[in-house]
């Protein structure tokens, strides 16, 4: 496995810690100057197995949520063999990491060159589209291929999602019939896909979307072979405890069973967040305290983009030994760059005596956290450490009652 790492030039500084309890990440002793990424392969494996075993169809991983090759291998090893890729670079990454994986190119606006490379070089046969223009591009880019699965992306409501995906993509239901009929002429298999928005808090989002799909199928009177319900499956964050994922799966299954689709139609999903949110957390150092503001060494240009720009709340815990017995108070964070936008309002509850030199673990950064890092202003990333303790929150395991206690052990 380490050969792989160096071949790709990635994760070169990964340190393996087989057991936190046995070997520890001696943060107190090592005093890492840069943010340390903790990865939990067992948590990603558990999420993958959950979807593989319980989702009533095929689960493809939406790579953009976290494109780490190590993570891709964990998901593959646990039964995820299809990957939702949205750029040619993601297709190349998946194929170079997992040569036998099947990539589906699910960005509805692609370059013709990307379509051609995906089809002819990487064997991609599934593409999404939301316009006649894109359909023409796919036909040209694949030289009129007759072995395509084409998924028409429909616009649906994002009302139950914490992060809307309702405006940018998707054919309007009123115009869907024409596009479905035209796509049917070209496609070997015709699909309909949608995205109800990320971190969707109610299964109703999917049943409502399926009603729009039903109306479109009836209006177009076409045979549909694939229903792809997209991503949006929720993870757990402070103040956001979603209903059990099984409830989402049951609702989707029921809605799918009642759709007027071909007898052999397949049901697909494209979970991103739900498969990787629990995979990573980041340990940051406090460089300065000013009242209730902590200046930390990661921020909006690092893993905390969503915390800065949409006020996302991540769980936090002070890593100090002996454990602080001060009562929690609410802090906000400043990131390391010189930009005023590099501010995370939180609030992030930490012991009131948290101060310069302390280390804080920020949890649930596996999805849209670690993946968003930039090197802006010279602030990058430090080491990656593999750990086998529980993530700070989980939708797959009973929350670890002693989460804080168990994390103190590793100091
Ligand atoms: C981002 C995205 C996903 C993953 O969404 P999550 O909310 O992370 O599950 C799936 N499909 C498409 C087309 C996307 O753009």
XYZ file of C-alpha atoms and ligand atoms in Angstrom:
426
model
C 0.000 0.000 0.000
C 2.812 2.368 0.746
C 4.211 1.784 -2.704
C 0.923 3.084 -4.061
C 1.241 6.210 -1.982
C 4.625 7.156 -3.274
C 3.728 6.193 -6.854
C 0.955 8.748 -6.746
C 2.984 11.207 -4.760
C 0.143 11.339 -2.306
C -0.086 10.851 1.401
C 3.683 10.572 1.441
C 3.748 11.576 5.056
C 1.079 9.162 6.236
C 1.928 7.509 9.496
C 0.078 4.357 10.406
C -1.137 4.013 13.952
C -2.598 0.552 14.319
C -4.201 1.261 17.639
C -4.648 4.570 19.305
C -4.678 2.939 22.688
C -1.491 0.972 22.113
C 0.670 3.467 20.289
C -0.994 6.806 20.676
C -0.618 9.984 18.718
C 1.537 11.810 21.113
C 0.382 15.269 20.283
C 1.439 16.703 23.576
C 4.961 15.451 23.026
C 5.281 16.023 19.290
C 3.637 19.448 19.229
C 2.762 19.429 15.509
C 3.045 22.911 14.019
C 0.749 22.204 11.086
C -2.787 20.774 11.200
C -2.791 16.976 11.546
C -5.401 15.019 9.604
C -6.727 11.967 11.403
C -8.237 9.340 9.111
C -10.503 6.494 10.186
C -10.628 3.809 7.501
C -12.861 1.659 9.704
C -15.535 4.386 9.721
C -15.535 4.702 5.923
C -15.599 0.900 5.618
C -18.623 0.742 7.919
C -20.448 3.405 5.889
C -19.689 1.618 2.614
C -20.924 -1.723 3.931
C -24.067 -0.062 5.245
C -24.951 1.323 1.805
C -23.926 -1.848 -0.025
C -25.996 -4.034 2.267
C -29.019 -1.845 2.900
C -29.601 0.576 0.049
C -32.135 -1.181 -2.213
C -30.094 -0.549 -5.376
C -26.603 0.385 -6.486
C -24.566 2.888 -4.459
C -21.926 4.876 -6.318
C -19.551 7.071 -4.408
C -19.598 10.776 -5.386
C -15.853 11.362 -5.561
C -15.902 15.139 -5.139
C -16.840 14.807 -1.459
C -13.342 13.445 -0.768
C -11.078 12.205 -3.570
C -8.375 10.691 -1.341
C -6.966 7.566 -3.049
C -6.668 5.869 0.343
C -10.381 6.443 0.915
C -11.254 5.227 -2.601
C -9.437 1.970 -1.832
C -11.279 1.538 1.469
C -14.636 2.023 -0.261
C -13.665 -0.392 -3.052
C -12.551 -3.021 -0.537
C -15.953 -2.728 1.101
C -18.070 -3.209 -1.988
C -18.372 0.198 -3.670
C -17.453 -0.471 -7.306
C -19.181 2.432 -9.105
C -17.962 6.013 -8.830
C -19.789 9.229 -9.639
C -17.160 11.462 -11.200
C -17.771 15.067 -12.194
C -14.554 16.013 -14.010
C -12.069 14.256 -16.263
C -9.450 14.612 -13.521
C -11.712 12.655 -11.161
C -12.188 9.974 -13.826
C -8.402 9.699 -14.277
C -7.865 9.564 -10.519
C -10.404 6.783 -9.999
C -9.135 4.734 -12.944
C -5.499 5.074 -11.866
C -6.343 4.143 -8.277
C -8.942 1.447 -9.021
C -8.453 0.230 -12.609
C -11.502 -2.026 -12.465
C -13.890 0.599 -11.128
C -16.800 1.820 -13.212
C -16.977 5.585 -13.546
C -20.153 7.453 -14.370
C -19.660 11.013 -15.604
C -22.495 12.793 -13.819
C -21.740 16.478 -14.383
C -24.446 17.797 -16.695
C -22.134 20.365 -18.340
C -18.920 18.826 -19.711
C -16.387 19.707 -22.347
C -16.513 17.639 -25.505
C -12.842 16.752 -24.988
C -13.607 15.408 -21.511
C -16.485 13.322 -22.876
C -14.251 11.885 -25.608
C -11.402 11.016 -23.224
C -13.830 9.481 -20.740
C -15.450 7.322 -23.418
C -12.453 6.305 -25.519
C -9.644 6.199 -22.936
C -11.391 5.265 -19.687
C -14.349 3.217 -20.881
C -16.979 5.505 -19.366
C -20.426 4.648 -20.732
C -22.733 6.575 -18.396
C -23.164 10.325 -18.723
C -25.678 12.819 -17.389
C -27.144 15.809 -19.195
C -29.778 18.467 -18.708
C -30.030 20.117 -22.128
C -30.260 19.370 -25.864
C -26.921 21.105 -26.248
C -25.238 18.634 -23.885
C -26.934 15.707 -25.638
C -25.442 16.864 -28.947
C -22.030 17.196 -27.256
C -22.213 13.634 -25.912
C -23.153 12.315 -29.365
C -20.219 14.155 -30.964
C -17.755 13.367 -28.186
C -18.472 9.625 -28.356
C -18.682 9.531 -32.162
C -22.322 8.517 -32.095
C -21.817 5.606 -29.689
C -24.747 3.206 -29.332
C -23.773 1.724 -25.963
C -24.509 4.697 -23.728
C -26.497 4.995 -20.522
C -27.708 8.588 -20.514
C -29.243 10.093 -17.408
C -31.388 13.193 -17.763
C -30.888 15.383 -14.703
C -34.144 16.860 -13.473
C -34.456 19.940 -11.345
C -36.035 19.147 -7.994
C -36.576 21.035 -4.792
C -33.777 21.465 -2.240
C -36.202 22.473 0.511
C -35.178 19.730 2.934
C -31.434 20.171 2.415
C -28.991 22.186 4.479
C -27.062 22.952 1.308
C -29.092 23.695 -1.809
C -28.293 22.185 -5.187
C -31.533 23.389 -6.685
C -30.564 26.239 -8.981
C -27.581 25.313 -11.053
C -28.456 22.078 -12.808
C -31.455 20.133 -13.957
C -33.991 20.421 -16.744
C -37.194 22.074 -15.693
C -39.999 19.533 -15.310
C -41.979 21.395 -17.996
C -39.195 20.858 -20.536
C -38.195 17.386 -19.425
C -40.490 15.496 -21.820
C -38.820 16.818 -24.954
C -35.320 16.078 -23.607
C -36.313 12.601 -22.438
C -37.721 11.724 -25.848
C -34.636 13.026 -27.667
C -32.291 11.219 -25.277
C -34.262 7.982 -25.662
C -33.463 8.068 -29.406
C -29.722 8.074 -28.687
C -29.353 6.082 -25.480
C -29.007 2.358 -25.118
C -30.334 2.805 -21.556
C -32.243 5.885 -20.454
C -31.979 7.165 -16.896
C -33.417 9.991 -14.863
C -31.322 11.506 -12.097
C -31.691 14.355 -9.646
C -30.109 15.769 -6.493
C -32.264 16.861 -3.583
C -29.459 18.967 -2.039
C -26.716 17.997 0.374
C -27.358 17.017 4.002
C -31.052 16.387 3.402
C -32.851 16.088 6.695
C -36.090 14.386 5.595
C -36.863 11.329 3.426
C -39.796 13.333 2.025
C -37.286 15.131 -0.196
C -36.837 11.908 -2.161
C -40.511 10.974 -2.394
C -41.362 14.501 -3.567
C -38.632 14.342 -6.200
C -39.888 10.935 -7.345
C -43.314 12.470 -7.912
C -41.763 14.948 -10.335
C -39.980 12.068 -12.010
C -43.260 10.212 -12.357
C -44.945 13.193 -14.019
C -42.057 13.558 -16.443
C -42.103 9.872 -17.397
C -45.843 9.976 -17.994
C -45.602 13.179 -20.044
C -42.785 11.834 -22.209
C -44.192 8.298 -22.486
C -40.687 6.834 -22.649
C -39.266 3.625 -21.234
C -36.913 4.427 -18.376
C -34.189 1.962 -17.358
C -32.440 3.765 -14.490
C -33.662 5.944 -11.647
C -30.749 7.664 -9.932
C -31.746 9.439 -6.722
C -28.380 11.219 -6.441
C -26.713 12.167 -3.180
C -27.963 14.184 -0.244
C -27.888 11.427 2.394
C -27.180 13.121 5.701
C -24.422 12.749 8.235
C -24.424 13.953 11.840
C -23.256 17.400 12.945
C -23.981 19.475 16.046
C -27.596 20.624 15.834
C -28.225 18.349 12.846
C -29.315 14.896 13.862
C -31.007 13.285 10.876
C -33.567 10.464 10.937
C -32.024 6.986 10.490
C -30.713 6.297 6.974
C -32.944 3.200 6.819
C -35.959 5.525 6.732
C -34.517 7.258 3.666
C -33.903 3.887 2.023
C -37.446 2.639 2.747
C -39.018 5.812 1.375
C -36.906 5.648 -1.776
C -37.641 1.960 -2.267
C -41.382 2.484 -1.954
C -41.380 5.432 -4.363
C -39.237 3.534 -6.862
C -41.487 0.467 -6.788
C -44.483 2.590 -7.737
C -42.862 4.389 -10.700
C -43.909 3.548 -14.265
C -40.473 2.271 -15.315
C -39.343 -0.825 -17.175
C -39.658 -4.100 -15.289
C -35.900 -4.478 -15.122
C -35.201 -0.822 -14.233
C -32.318 -0.207 -11.833
C -32.228 2.072 -8.810
C -29.012 4.007 -8.204
C -27.796 6.474 -5.579
C -24.730 8.709 -5.458
C -23.861 9.256 -1.786
C -20.899 11.519 -1.150
C -21.124 13.029 2.297
C -22.702 9.986 3.970
C -19.850 7.707 2.878
C -16.957 9.892 3.982
C -17.969 12.497 6.587
C -16.829 10.224 9.419
C -13.544 9.368 7.701
C -11.519 12.420 8.805
C -11.044 14.936 11.530
C -8.345 17.569 11.871
C -6.240 18.489 14.889
C -5.463 22.222 14.958
C -3.335 24.298 17.288
C -4.439 27.486 18.987
C -1.908 30.201 18.125
C -3.585 33.024 19.972
C -6.620 33.712 22.130
C -8.445 37.048 22.084
C -11.446 36.916 24.404
C -13.805 34.353 22.940
C -11.925 34.188 19.636
C -9.314 31.532 18.969
C -6.742 31.992 16.199
C -6.119 28.465 14.869
C -3.847 27.079 12.149
C -6.610 25.873 9.781
C -9.498 27.803 8.303
C -11.649 28.895 5.378
C -8.891 28.191 2.842
C -8.126 24.889 4.516
C -10.664 22.356 5.687
C -13.168 24.837 7.132
C -14.645 26.391 3.975
C -18.205 25.436 4.914
C -17.742 26.580 8.514
C -16.687 30.001 7.223
C -18.998 30.490 4.280
C -22.239 28.837 5.317
C -21.800 28.716 9.088
C -21.537 24.903 9.202
C -20.992 23.634 12.738
C -18.485 20.875 13.317
C -17.977 19.097 16.628
C -14.856 20.140 18.549
C -12.941 18.836 21.532
C -9.920 20.018 23.429
C -7.059 17.509 23.370
C -5.342 18.126 26.653
C -3.994 15.915 29.368
C -4.982 16.072 32.135
C -8.411 16.967 30.861
C -9.582 20.519 31.564
C -12.243 20.743 34.239
C -13.280 24.254 33.172
C -16.830 24.687 32.020
C -17.458 25.006 28.264
C -17.905 28.408 26.695
C -18.645 29.372 23.087
C -15.693 30.329 20.899
C -15.366 31.518 17.321
C -12.306 30.730 15.188
C -9.992 32.798 13.013
C -8.054 30.861 10.373
C -4.343 31.435 9.676
C -4.521 33.573 6.505
C -4.541 37.373 6.503
C -8.063 37.488 5.099
C -11.003 38.750 7.172
C -13.173 36.136 5.435
C -11.082 33.483 7.171
C -13.485 33.471 10.103
C -15.606 30.652 11.499
C -18.400 31.975 13.637
C -19.400 28.655 15.191
C -20.151 28.775 18.036
C -17.646 26.096 19.006
C -18.031 25.081 22.657
C -14.698 24.384 24.380
C -13.476 24.547 27.979
C -13.235 28.180 29.082
C -9.496 27.859 29.802
C -8.624 26.863 26.211
C -5.583 28.914 25.246
C -2.525 29.408 23.058
C -0.648 26.163 22.508
C -3.683 23.948 23.033
C -4.694 21.391 20.440
C -8.316 21.076 19.343
C -9.784 18.253 17.290
C -12.428 19.329 14.782
C -14.551 16.348 13.775
C -16.587 15.214 10.770
C -14.339 16.841 8.169
C -14.185 13.831 5.853
C -16.766 15.267 3.456
C -16.223 18.674 1.841
C -13.598 19.489 4.488
C -10.276 17.861 3.737
C -11.246 17.961 0.036
C -11.485 21.768 0.001
C -7.963 22.594 1.147
C -5.896 25.163 -0.668
C -2.353 26.353 -0.074
C -3.393 30.017 -0.019
C -1.082 32.316 1.886
C 1.375 29.485 2.471
C -0.760 27.579 4.930
C -1.013 23.951 3.971
C -1.339 20.660 5.666
C 0.774 18.568 7.898
C 0.797 14.919 8.607
C -1.941 12.361 8.099
C -2.366 9.812 10.862
C -4.476 6.663 10.674
C -6.467 6.009 13.800
C -8.990 3.378 14.829
C -10.988 5.246 17.444
C -14.595 6.329 16.845
C -15.469 9.515 14.937
C -16.867 12.274 17.160
C -20.359 11.681 15.737
C -21.786 8.836 13.683
C -24.936 7.859 11.836
C -23.728 4.247 11.773
C -22.728 3.601 15.382
C -24.252 4.479 18.688
C -22.527 7.720 19.680
C -19.501 6.979 21.806
C -20.573 8.143 25.225
C -16.999 8.569 26.291
C -15.855 10.270 23.093
C -13.941 12.912 24.942
C -12.405 10.495 27.393
C -11.257 8.141 24.644
C -9.607 10.981 22.783
C -7.687 12.071 25.812
C -6.125 8.621 25.973
C -4.219 9.224 22.804
C -2.225 12.129 24.239
C -22.159 16.471 -4.981
C -22.951 15.454 -5.704
C -23.278 14.235 -5.083
C -22.972 13.942 -3.636
O -23.822 14.649 -2.821
P -23.831 14.429 -1.213
O -24.790 15.440 -0.743
O -22.456 14.635 -0.761
O -24.302 13.032 -0.983
C -23.959 13.291 -5.820
N -24.301 13.524 -7.106
C -24.004 14.673 -7.741
C -24.418 14.838 -9.152
C -23.329 15.680 -7.062
O -23.054 16.826 -7.677
